[in-house]
GROMACS .gro file of N, CA and C in nm:
model
  432
    1MET      N    1  -2.534  -2.091   3.679
    1MET     CA    2  -2.559  -1.988   3.566
    1MET      C    3  -2.435  -2.011   3.461
    2LYS      N    4  -2.537  -1.986   3.320
    2LYS     CA    5  -2.464  -2.054   3.204
    2LYS      C    6  -2.417  -1.951   3.107
    3TYR      N    7  -2.323  -1.942   3.068
    3TYR     CA    8  -2.241  -1.869   3.006
    3TYR      C    9  -2.212  -1.895   2.842
    4ASN      N   10  -2.245  -1.821   2.693
    4ASN     CA   11  -2.190  -1.845   2.649
    4ASN      C   12  -2.104  -1.761   2.593
    5HIS      N   13  -2.004  -1.856   2.548
    5HIS     CA   14  -1.917  -1.746   2.526
    5HIS      C   15  -1.820  -1.782   2.358
    6ILE      N   16  -1.830  -1.663   2.309
    6ILE     CA   17  -1.795  -1.630   2.181
    6ILE      C   18  -1.613  -1.687   2.158
    7PRO      N   19  -1.562  -1.761   2.123
    7PRO     CA   20  -1.386  -1.731   2.100
    7PRO      C   21  -1.356  -1.584   2.037
    8ALA      N   22  -1.263  -1.593   2.117
    8ALA     CA   23  -1.224  -1.435   2.057
    8ALA      C   24  -1.188  -1.427   1.932
    9ALA      N   25  -1.116  -1.538   1.864
    9ALA     CA   26  -1.066  -1.544   1.761
    9ALA      C   27  -1.168  -1.536   1.635
   10THR      N   28  -1.272  -1.578   1.671
   10THR     CA   29  -1.397  -1.600   1.601
   10THR      C   30  -1.463  -1.412   1.579
   11LEU      N   31  -1.444  -1.396   1.728
   11LEU     CA   32  -1.490  -1.253   1.715
   11LEU      C   33  -1.429  -1.137   1.628
   12ALA      N   34  -1.288  -1.160   1.647
   12ALA     CA   35  -1.239  -1.071   1.596
   12ALA      C   36  -1.253  -1.087   1.462
   13ALA      N   37  -1.251  -1.205   1.405
   13ALA     CA   38  -1.292  -1.223   1.238
   13ALA      C   39  -1.397  -1.208   1.206
   14ALA      N   40  -1.484  -1.218   1.285
   14ALA     CA   41  -1.587  -1.100   1.239
   14ALA      C   42  -1.614  -0.972   1.227
   15LEU      N   43  -1.547  -0.908   1.296
   15LEU     CA   44  -1.509  -0.766   1.315
   15LEU      C   45  -1.429  -0.737   1.209
   16LEU      N   46  -1.338  -0.808   1.151
   16LEU     CA   47  -1.256  -0.766   1.068
   16LEU      C   48  -1.343  -0.780   0.919
   17LEU      N   49  -1.432  -0.883   0.915
   17LEU     CA   50  -1.459  -0.902   0.773
   17LEU      C   51  -1.560  -0.809   0.777
   18THR      N   52  -1.655  -0.752   0.867
   18THR     CA   53  -1.722  -0.647   0.901
   18THR      C   54  -1.697  -0.520   0.802
   19GLY      N   55  -1.569  -0.505   0.817
   19GLY     CA   56  -1.523  -0.368   0.793
   19GLY      C   57  -1.435  -0.364   0.638
   20CYS      N   58  -1.431  -0.460   0.579
   20CYS     CA   59  -1.371  -0.491   0.457
   20CYS      C   60  -1.500  -0.478   0.359
   21THR      N   61  -1.471  -0.384   0.246
   21THR     CA   62  -1.566  -0.358   0.145
   21THR      C   63  -1.425  -0.376   0.014
   22SER      N   64  -1.502  -0.424  -0.075
   22SER     CA   65  -1.480  -0.424  -0.228
   22SER      C   66  -1.413  -0.308  -0.259
   23ALA      N   67  -1.319  -0.290  -0.373
   23ALA     CA   68  -1.249  -0.156  -0.413
   23ALA      C   69  -1.344  -0.123  -0.490
   24PRO      N   70  -1.386   0.024  -0.471
   24PRO     CA   71  -1.472   0.101  -0.609
   24PRO      C   72  -1.482   0.094  -0.742
   25THR      N   73  -1.548   0.079  -0.768
   25THR     CA   74  -1.512   0.069  -0.928
   25THR      C   75  -1.587   0.204  -1.039
   26ILE      N   76  -1.504   0.199  -1.161
   26ILE     CA   77  -1.588   0.300  -1.265
   26ILE      C   78  -1.590   0.218  -1.324
   27SER      N   79  -1.685   0.123  -1.400
   27SER     CA   80  -1.689   0.056  -1.474
   27SER      C   81  -1.675   0.073  -1.616
   28ALA      N   82  -1.725   0.227  -1.659
   28ALA     CA   83  -1.705   0.279  -1.773
   28ALA      C   84  -1.554   0.269  -1.834
   29LEU      N   85  -1.480   0.272  -1.730
   29LEU     CA   86  -1.287   0.227  -1.752
   29LEU      C   87  -1.265   0.115  -1.762
   30GLU      N   88  -1.353   0.001  -1.742
   30GLU     CA   89  -1.328  -0.137  -1.781
   30GLU      C   90  -1.402  -0.181  -1.905
   31SER      N   91  -1.440  -0.066  -1.990
   31SER     CA   92  -1.515  -0.134  -2.134
   31SER      C   93  -1.429  -0.153  -2.210
   32PRO      N   94  -1.424  -0.208  -2.304
   32PRO     CA   95  -1.364  -0.219  -2.443
   32PRO      C   96  -1.322  -0.094  -2.510
   33ALA      N   97  -1.189  -0.083  -2.537
   33ALA     CA   98  -1.177   0.056  -2.603
   33ALA      C   99  -1.269   0.064  -2.721
   34THR      N  100  -1.277   0.201  -2.792
   34THR     CA  101  -1.340   0.202  -2.916
   34THR      C  102  -1.264   0.327  -2.996
   35ALA      N  103  -1.331   0.348  -3.114
   35ALA     CA  104  -1.221   0.446  -3.180
   35ALA      C  105  -1.279   0.608  -3.096
   36LYS      N  106  -1.364   0.600  -3.054
   36LYS     CA  107  -1.445   0.723  -2.989
   36LYS      C  108  -1.337   0.752  -2.826
   37ASP      N  109  -1.278   0.662  -2.780
   37ASP     CA  110  -1.206   0.665  -2.695
   37ASP      C  111  -1.085   0.741  -2.680
   38GLN      N  112  -1.037   0.768  -2.815
   38GLN     CA  113  -0.923   0.837  -2.832
   38GLN      C  114  -0.954   0.958  -2.822
   39LEU      N  115  -0.794   1.068  -2.730
   39LEU     CA  116  -0.830   1.189  -2.698
   39LEU      C  117  -0.814   1.255  -2.899
   40PRO      N  118  -0.855   1.363  -2.878
   40PRO     CA  119  -0.819   1.469  -3.033
   40PRO      C  120  -0.691   1.462  -3.073
   41ALA      N  121  -0.651   1.465  -3.183
   41ALA     CA  122  -0.496   1.439  -3.215
   41ALA      C  123  -0.423   1.589  -3.157
   42GLY      N  124  -0.313   1.552  -3.116
   42GLY     CA  125  -0.222   1.623  -3.073
   42GLY      C  126  -0.245   1.704  -2.893
   43VAL      N  127  -0.363   1.566  -2.833
   43VAL     CA  128  -0.370   1.640  -2.726
   43VAL      C  129  -0.315   1.493  -2.629
   44THR      N  130  -0.224   1.526  -2.548
   44THR     CA  131  -0.172   1.454  -2.422
   44THR      C  132  -0.176   1.498  -2.303
   45ILE      N  133  -0.267   1.432  -2.228
   45ILE     CA  134  -0.326   1.470  -2.106
   45ILE      C  135  -0.232   1.434  -1.980
   46TRP      N  136  -0.184   1.302  -1.979
   46TRP     CA  137  -0.148   1.226  -1.920
   46TRP      C  138  -0.016   1.197  -1.920
   47PRO      N  139   0.107   1.184  -1.841
   47PRO     CA  140   0.222   1.072  -1.898
   47PRO      C  141   0.191   0.966  -1.897
   48GLU      N  142   0.189   0.892  -2.032
   48GLU     CA  143   0.173   0.748  -2.066
   48GLU      C  144   0.220   0.649  -1.940
   49ASP      N  145   0.351   0.705  -1.863
   49ASP     CA  146   0.399   0.577  -1.773
   49ASP      C  147   0.344   0.599  -1.656
   50GLU      N  148   0.214   0.700  -1.624
   50GLU     CA  149   0.152   0.691  -1.526
   50GLU      C  150  -0.008   0.655  -1.564
   51ILE      N  151  -0.019   0.725  -1.670
   51ILE     CA  152  -0.194   0.699  -1.729
   51ILE      C  153  -0.161   0.642  -1.860
   52PRO      N  154  -0.189   0.499  -1.919
   52PRO     CA  155  -0.167   0.458  -2.029
   52PRO      C  156  -0.286   0.516  -2.131
   53ALA      N  157  -0.234   0.567  -2.202
   53ALA     CA  158  -0.314   0.601  -2.316
   53ALA      C  159  -0.440   0.524  -2.330
   54SER      N  160  -0.416   0.358  -2.347
   54SER     CA  161  -0.525   0.284  -2.347
   54SER      C  162  -0.642   0.298  -2.256
   55SER      N  163  -0.590   0.301  -2.143
   55SER     CA  164  -0.704   0.322  -2.042
   55SER      C  165  -0.800   0.469  -2.068
   56VAL      N  166  -0.778   0.534  -2.141
   56VAL     CA  167  -0.867   0.657  -2.182
   56VAL      C  168  -1.001   0.630  -2.232
   57ARG      N  169  -1.134   0.671  -2.194
   57ARG     CA  170  -1.263   0.623  -2.252
   57ARG      C  171  -1.332   0.725  -2.241
   58PHE      N  172  -1.361   0.765  -2.338
   58PHE     CA  173  -1.444   0.856  -2.387
   58PHE      C  174  -1.627   0.826  -2.287
   59LEU      N  175  -1.639   0.923  -2.196
   59LEU     CA  176  -1.786   0.902  -2.080
   59LEU      C  177  -1.892   0.946  -2.156
   60VAL      N  178  -1.893   1.113  -2.179
   60VAL     CA  179  -1.994   1.187  -2.211
   60VAL      C  180  -1.957   1.311  -2.298
   61ASP      N  181  -2.079   1.343  -2.387
   61ASP     CA  182  -2.058   1.449  -2.436
   61ASP      C  183  -2.143   1.552  -2.407
   62ARG      N  184  -2.141   1.674  -2.359
   62ARG     CA  185  -2.280   1.746  -2.324
   62ARG      C  186  -2.258   1.943  -2.334
   63ASP      N  187  -2.300   2.001  -2.412
   63ASP     CA  188  -2.276   2.123  -2.401
   63ASP      C  189  -2.127   2.166  -2.466
   64GLY      N  190  -2.103   2.089  -2.573
   64GLY     CA  191  -1.977   2.125  -2.631
   64GLY      C  192  -1.866   2.081  -2.570
   65ILE      N  193  -1.893   2.004  -2.478
   65ILE     CA  194  -1.776   1.955  -2.363
   65ILE      C  195  -1.803   1.810  -2.410
   66ARG      N  196  -1.659   1.732  -2.424
   66ARG     CA  197  -1.642   1.603  -2.402
   66ARG      C  198  -1.545   1.540  -2.288
   67TYR      N  199  -1.594   1.466  -2.197
   67TYR     CA  200  -1.555   1.425  -2.091
   67TYR      C  201  -1.480   1.291  -2.119
   68PHE      N  202  -1.365   1.277  -2.084
   68PHE     CA  203  -1.294   1.143  -2.063
   68PHE      C  204  -1.257   1.098  -1.907
   69GLY      N  205  -1.256   0.990  -1.910
   69GLY     CA  206  -1.228   0.919  -1.788
   69GLY      C  207  -1.076   0.797  -1.839
   70ALA      N  208  -0.976   0.779  -1.727
   70ALA     CA  209  -0.839   0.699  -1.731
   70ALA      C  210  -0.847   0.640  -1.599
   71LYS      N  211  -0.745   0.538  -1.625
   71LYS     CA  212  -0.721   0.486  -1.473
   71LYS      C  213  -0.566   0.441  -1.475
   72SER      N  214  -0.464   0.427  -1.398
   72SER     CA  215  -0.376   0.419  -1.411
   72SER      C  216  -0.326   0.272  -1.427
   73ALA      N  217  -0.215   0.221  -1.482
   73ALA     CA  218  -0.205   0.086  -1.524
   73ALA      C  219  -0.232   0.009  -1.386
   74ASP      N  220  -0.219  -0.001  -1.250
   74ASP     CA  221  -0.244  -0.062  -1.161
   74ASP      C  222  -0.373  -0.055  -1.090
   75GLY      N  223  -0.461   0.061  -1.165
   75GLY     CA  224  -0.602   0.092  -1.118
   75GLY      C  225  -0.612   0.131  -1.002
   76ARG      N  226  -0.526   0.193  -0.916
   76ARG     CA  227  -0.512   0.258  -0.798
   76ARG      C  228  -0.583   0.407  -0.799
   77ARG      N  229  -0.516   0.474  -0.940
   77ARG     CA  230  -0.560   0.619  -0.937
   77ARG      C  231  -0.674   0.648  -1.095
   78ALA      N  232  -0.761   0.713  -1.064
   78ALA     CA  233  -0.858   0.740  -1.158
   78ALA      C  234  -0.811   0.900  -1.220
   79CYS      N  235  -0.869   0.926  -1.358
   79CYS     CA  236  -0.847   1.036  -1.390
   79CYS      C  237  -0.970   1.082  -1.486
   80VAL      N  238  -0.970   1.234  -1.509
   80VAL     CA  239  -1.135   1.272  -1.571
   80VAL      C  240  -1.047   1.374  -1.636
   81ALA      N  241  -1.091   1.422  -1.727
   81ALA     CA  242  -1.058   1.521  -1.810
   81ALA      C  243  -1.182   1.588  -1.863
   82ALA      N  244  -1.224   1.681  -1.931
   82ALA     CA  245  -1.312   1.778  -1.955
   82ALA      C  246  -1.257   1.849  -2.116
   83LEU      N  247  -1.286   1.860  -2.240
   83LEU     CA  248  -1.210   1.891  -2.337
   83LEU      C  249  -1.322   1.974  -2.439
   84PRO      N  250  -1.320   2.110  -2.419
   84PRO     CA  251  -1.430   2.200  -2.484
   84PRO      C  252  -1.367   2.180  -2.618
   85GLU      N  253  -1.474   2.174  -2.723
   85GLU     CA  254  -1.470   2.182  -2.864
   85GLU      C  255  -1.418   2.334  -2.904
   86ASP      N  256  -1.469   2.440  -2.837
   86ASP     CA  257  -1.420   2.558  -2.858
   86ASP      C  258  -1.270   2.580  -2.816
   87SER      N  259  -1.225   2.617  -2.953
   87SER     CA  260  -1.068   2.640  -2.917
   87SER      C  261  -1.008   2.736  -2.785
   88HIS      N  262  -1.084   2.841  -2.780
   88HIS     CA  263  -1.066   2.949  -2.725
   88HIS      C  264  -1.054   2.904  -2.539
   89ALA      N  265  -1.114   2.795  -2.551
   89ALA     CA  266  -1.134   2.715  -2.358
   89ALA      C  267  -1.016   2.653  -2.359
   90ILE      N  268  -0.997   2.671  -2.236
   90ILE     CA  269  -0.892   2.542  -2.214
   90ILE      C  270  -0.928   2.444  -2.144
   91TRP      N  271  -0.893   2.316  -2.181
   91TRP     CA  272  -0.912   2.179  -2.123
   91TRP      C  273  -0.892   2.166  -1.987
   92VAL      N  274  -0.937   2.084  -1.874
   92VAL     CA  275  -0.892   2.044  -1.758
   92VAL      C  276  -0.889   1.928  -1.733
   93ALA      N  277  -0.786   1.875  -1.652
   93ALA     CA  278  -0.805   1.724  -1.596
   93ALA      C  279  -0.736   1.700  -1.466
   94GLY      N  280  -0.737   1.570  -1.430
   94GLY     CA  281  -0.715   1.560  -1.292
   94GLY      C  282  -0.688   1.452  -1.241
   95CYS      N  283  -0.608   1.399  -1.137
   95CYS     CA  284  -0.624   1.228  -1.113
   95CYS      C  285  -0.616   1.242  -0.986
   96SER      N  286  -0.660   1.151  -0.923
   96SER     CA  287  -0.659   1.069  -0.753
   96SER      C  288  -0.656   0.942  -0.738
   97GLU      N  289  -0.633   0.923  -0.598
   97GLU     CA  290  -0.641   0.787  -0.555
   97GLU      C  291  -0.810   0.719  -0.540
   98VAL      N  292  -0.825   0.610  -0.594
   98VAL     CA  293  -0.946   0.559  -0.569
   98VAL      C  294  -0.956   0.461  -0.457
   99ARG      N  295  -1.004   0.510  -0.346
   99ARG     CA  296  -1.001   0.461  -0.218
   99ARG      C  297  -1.143   0.407  -0.167
  100ASP      N  298  -1.262   0.479  -0.185
  100ASP     CA  299  -1.386   0.425  -0.161
  100ASP      C  300  -1.471   0.522  -0.240
  101ASP      N  301  -1.609   0.462  -0.208
  101ASP     CA  302  -1.726   0.504  -0.318
  101ASP      C  303  -1.749   0.670  -0.241
  102ARG      N  304  -1.693   0.764  -0.346
  102ARG     CA  305  -1.669   0.883  -0.314
  102ARG      C  306  -1.632   0.965  -0.411
  103GLU      N  307  -1.651   1.093  -0.435
  103GLU     CA  308  -1.593   1.187  -0.585
  103GLU      C  309  -1.437   1.133  -0.566
  104ILE      N  310  -1.415   1.142  -0.654
  104ILE     CA  311  -1.291   1.071  -0.666
  104ILE      C  312  -1.196   1.169  -0.710
  105VAL      N  313  -1.197   1.266  -0.841
  105VAL     CA  314  -1.129   1.401  -0.850
  105VAL      C  315  -1.197   1.519  -0.925
  106HIS      N  316  -1.202   1.637  -0.877
  106HIS     CA  317  -1.308   1.732  -0.900
  106HIS      C  318  -1.180   1.844  -0.962
  107VAL      N  319  -1.243   1.880  -1.102
  107VAL     CA  320  -1.157   1.973  -1.157
  107VAL      C  321  -1.240   2.085  -1.202
  108GLY      N  322  -1.208   2.189  -1.280
  108GLY     CA  323  -1.281   2.308  -1.331
  108GLY      C  324  -1.169   2.381  -1.393
  109GLY      N  325  -1.241   2.477  -1.453
  109GLY     CA  326  -1.142   2.607  -1.544
  109GLY      C  327  -1.260   2.680  -1.627
  110THR      N  328  -1.173   2.765  -1.661
  110THR     CA  329  -1.213   2.865  -1.779
  110THR      C  330  -1.315   2.793  -1.869
  111GLY      N  331  -1.435   2.842  -1.902
  111GLY     CA  332  -1.525   2.773  -2.016
  111GLY      C  333  -1.539   2.606  -1.956
  112VAL      N  334  -1.549   2.578  -1.855
  112VAL     CA  335  -1.543   2.426  -1.793
  112VAL      C  336  -1.636   2.408  -1.707
  113SER      N  337  -1.764   2.368  -1.664
  113SER     CA  338  -1.833   2.357  -1.559
  113SER      C  339  -1.726   2.293  -1.483
  114GLU      N  340  -1.758   2.278  -1.326
  114GLU     CA  341  -1.687   2.197  -1.252
  114GLU      C  342  -1.737   2.059  -1.237
  115THR      N  343  -1.637   2.000  -1.255
  115THR     CA  344  -1.659   1.839  -1.312
  115THR      C  345  -1.614   1.765  -1.173
  116VAL      N  346  -1.696   1.648  -1.166
  116VAL     CA  347  -1.631   1.532  -1.087
  116VAL      C  348  -1.680   1.406  -1.093
  117LEU      N  349  -1.527   1.322  -1.094
  117LEU     CA  350  -1.546   1.189  -1.143
  117LEU      C  351  -1.596   1.089  -1.030
  118VAL      N  352  -1.709   1.020  -1.050
  118VAL     CA  353  -1.736   0.951  -0.914
  118VAL      C  354  -1.742   0.812  -0.957
  119SER      N  355  -1.700   0.724  -0.851
  119SER     CA  356  -1.754   0.553  -0.846
  119SER      C  357  -1.898   0.535  -0.871
  120ASP      N  358  -1.897   0.412  -0.916
  120ASP     CA  359  -2.001   0.362  -0.940
  120ASP      C  360  -2.091   0.314  -0.837
  121GLY      N  361  -2.047   0.301  -0.720
  121GLY     CA  362  -2.141   0.324  -0.617
  121GLY      C  363  -2.180   0.459  -0.542
  122PHE      N  364  -2.110   0.558  -0.598
  122PHE     CA  365  -2.134   0.694  -0.513
  122PHE      C  366  -2.279   0.736  -0.544
  123ASP      N  367  -2.335   0.805  -0.387
  123ASP     CA  368  -2.471   0.833  -0.440
  123ASP      C  369  -2.483   0.987  -0.461
  124VAL      N  370  -2.524   1.010  -0.619
  124VAL     CA  371  -2.526   1.124  -0.690
  124VAL      C  372  -2.612   1.214  -0.640
  125ASP      N  373  -2.727   1.169  -0.522
  125ASP     CA  374  -2.815   1.246  -0.488
  125ASP      C  375  -2.727   1.334  -0.378
  126ASN      N  376  -2.653   1.298  -0.369
  126ASN     CA  377  -2.553   1.383  -0.243
  126ASN      C  378  -2.526   1.527  -0.294
  127LEU      N  379  -2.501   1.515  -0.399
  127LEU     CA  380  -2.476   1.623  -0.490
  127LEU      C  381  -2.560   1.711  -0.559
  128THR      N  382  -2.659   1.659  -0.624
  128THR     CA  383  -2.770   1.702  -0.737
  128THR      C  384  -2.824   1.796  -0.651
  129GLY      N  385  -2.897   1.772  -0.532
  129GLY     CA  386  -2.949   1.871  -0.455
  129GLY      C  387  -2.844   2.003  -0.439
  130ASP      N  388  -2.712   1.994  -0.416
  130ASP     CA  389  -2.641   2.142  -0.368
  130ASP      C  390  -2.594   2.199  -0.565
  131GLY      N  391  -2.685   2.181  -0.600
  131GLY     CA  392  -2.670   2.247  -0.745
  131GLY      C  393  -2.579   2.193  -0.823
  132TRP      N  394  -2.603   2.070  -0.850
  132TRP     CA  395  -2.496   1.982  -0.932
  132TRP      C  396  -2.598   1.893  -0.994
  133LYS      N  397  -2.529   1.827  -1.135
  133LYS     CA  398  -2.613   1.780  -1.226
  133LYS      C  399  -2.544   1.644  -1.267
  134ALA      N  400  -2.603   1.529  -1.232
  134ALA     CA  401  -2.535   1.417  -1.323
  134ALA      C  402  -2.570   1.395  -1.477
  135ILE      N  403  -2.440   1.382  -1.545
  135ILE     CA  404  -2.480   1.365  -1.678
  135ILE      C  405  -2.406   1.236  -1.746
  136HIS      N  406  -2.341   1.139  -1.637
  136HIS     CA  407  -2.328   1.027  -1.674
  136HIS      C  408  -2.272   0.953  -1.518
  137LYS      N  409  -2.329   0.835  -1.549
  137LYS     CA  410  -2.351   0.774  -1.393
  137LYS      C  411  -2.220   0.799  -1.342
  138ASN      N  412  -2.100   0.846  -1.365
  138ASN     CA  413  -1.975   0.881  -1.292
  138ASN      C  414  -1.915   0.987  -1.364
  139ILE      N  415  -2.008   1.088  -1.382
  139ILE     CA  416  -1.966   1.183  -1.402
  139ILE      C  417  -2.059   1.332  -1.381
  140VAL      N  418  -2.059   1.390  -1.274
  140VAL     CA  419  -2.149   1.522  -1.211
  140VAL      C  420  -2.069   1.633  -1.237
  141ILE      N  421  -2.150   1.748  -1.261
  141ILE     CA  422  -2.129   1.854  -1.319
  141ILE      C  423  -2.171   1.960  -1.258
  142ALA      N  424  -2.125   2.092  -1.219
  142ALA     CA  425  -2.210   2.210  -1.135
  142ALA      C  426  -2.295   2.268  -1.250
  143ALA      N  427  -2.450   2.274  -1.196
  143ALA     CA  428  -2.546   2.313  -1.271
  143ALA      C  429  -2.515   2.448  -1.310
  144PRO      N  430  -2.544   2.512  -1.455
  144PRO     CA  431  -2.542   2.647  -1.437
  144PRO      C  432  -2.619   2.731  -1.409
   0.00000   0.00000   0.00000
């Protein structure tokens, strides 16, 4: 009887490689900065040493709310901010680690729909059936 043996090292390498995935991306945060990416005058959301102002990108404007994304200098954290044009509403923001193709950070507050920043590879259909609406490839909000 003849047996075909796969060397253990080859099998182990194959198993390790199939478990490797590339880091998720938020391509909107990789685009070149423009004047539109500037936060409104007098608004500082994140500490400069953690989330550089140069990483802030305008993502979308919807129903009187401007949505911004940002990332840490090392790219391991991503952030979202929702800034209402109504001066009586309070802006909300949050950051989290970027680990996989998932919801990265979820924020909400008075006068602002719950907002989720997602990576490029996230299947927004998982949320849209549950009362959420994609308004940008990286922003999903709770449907009113």
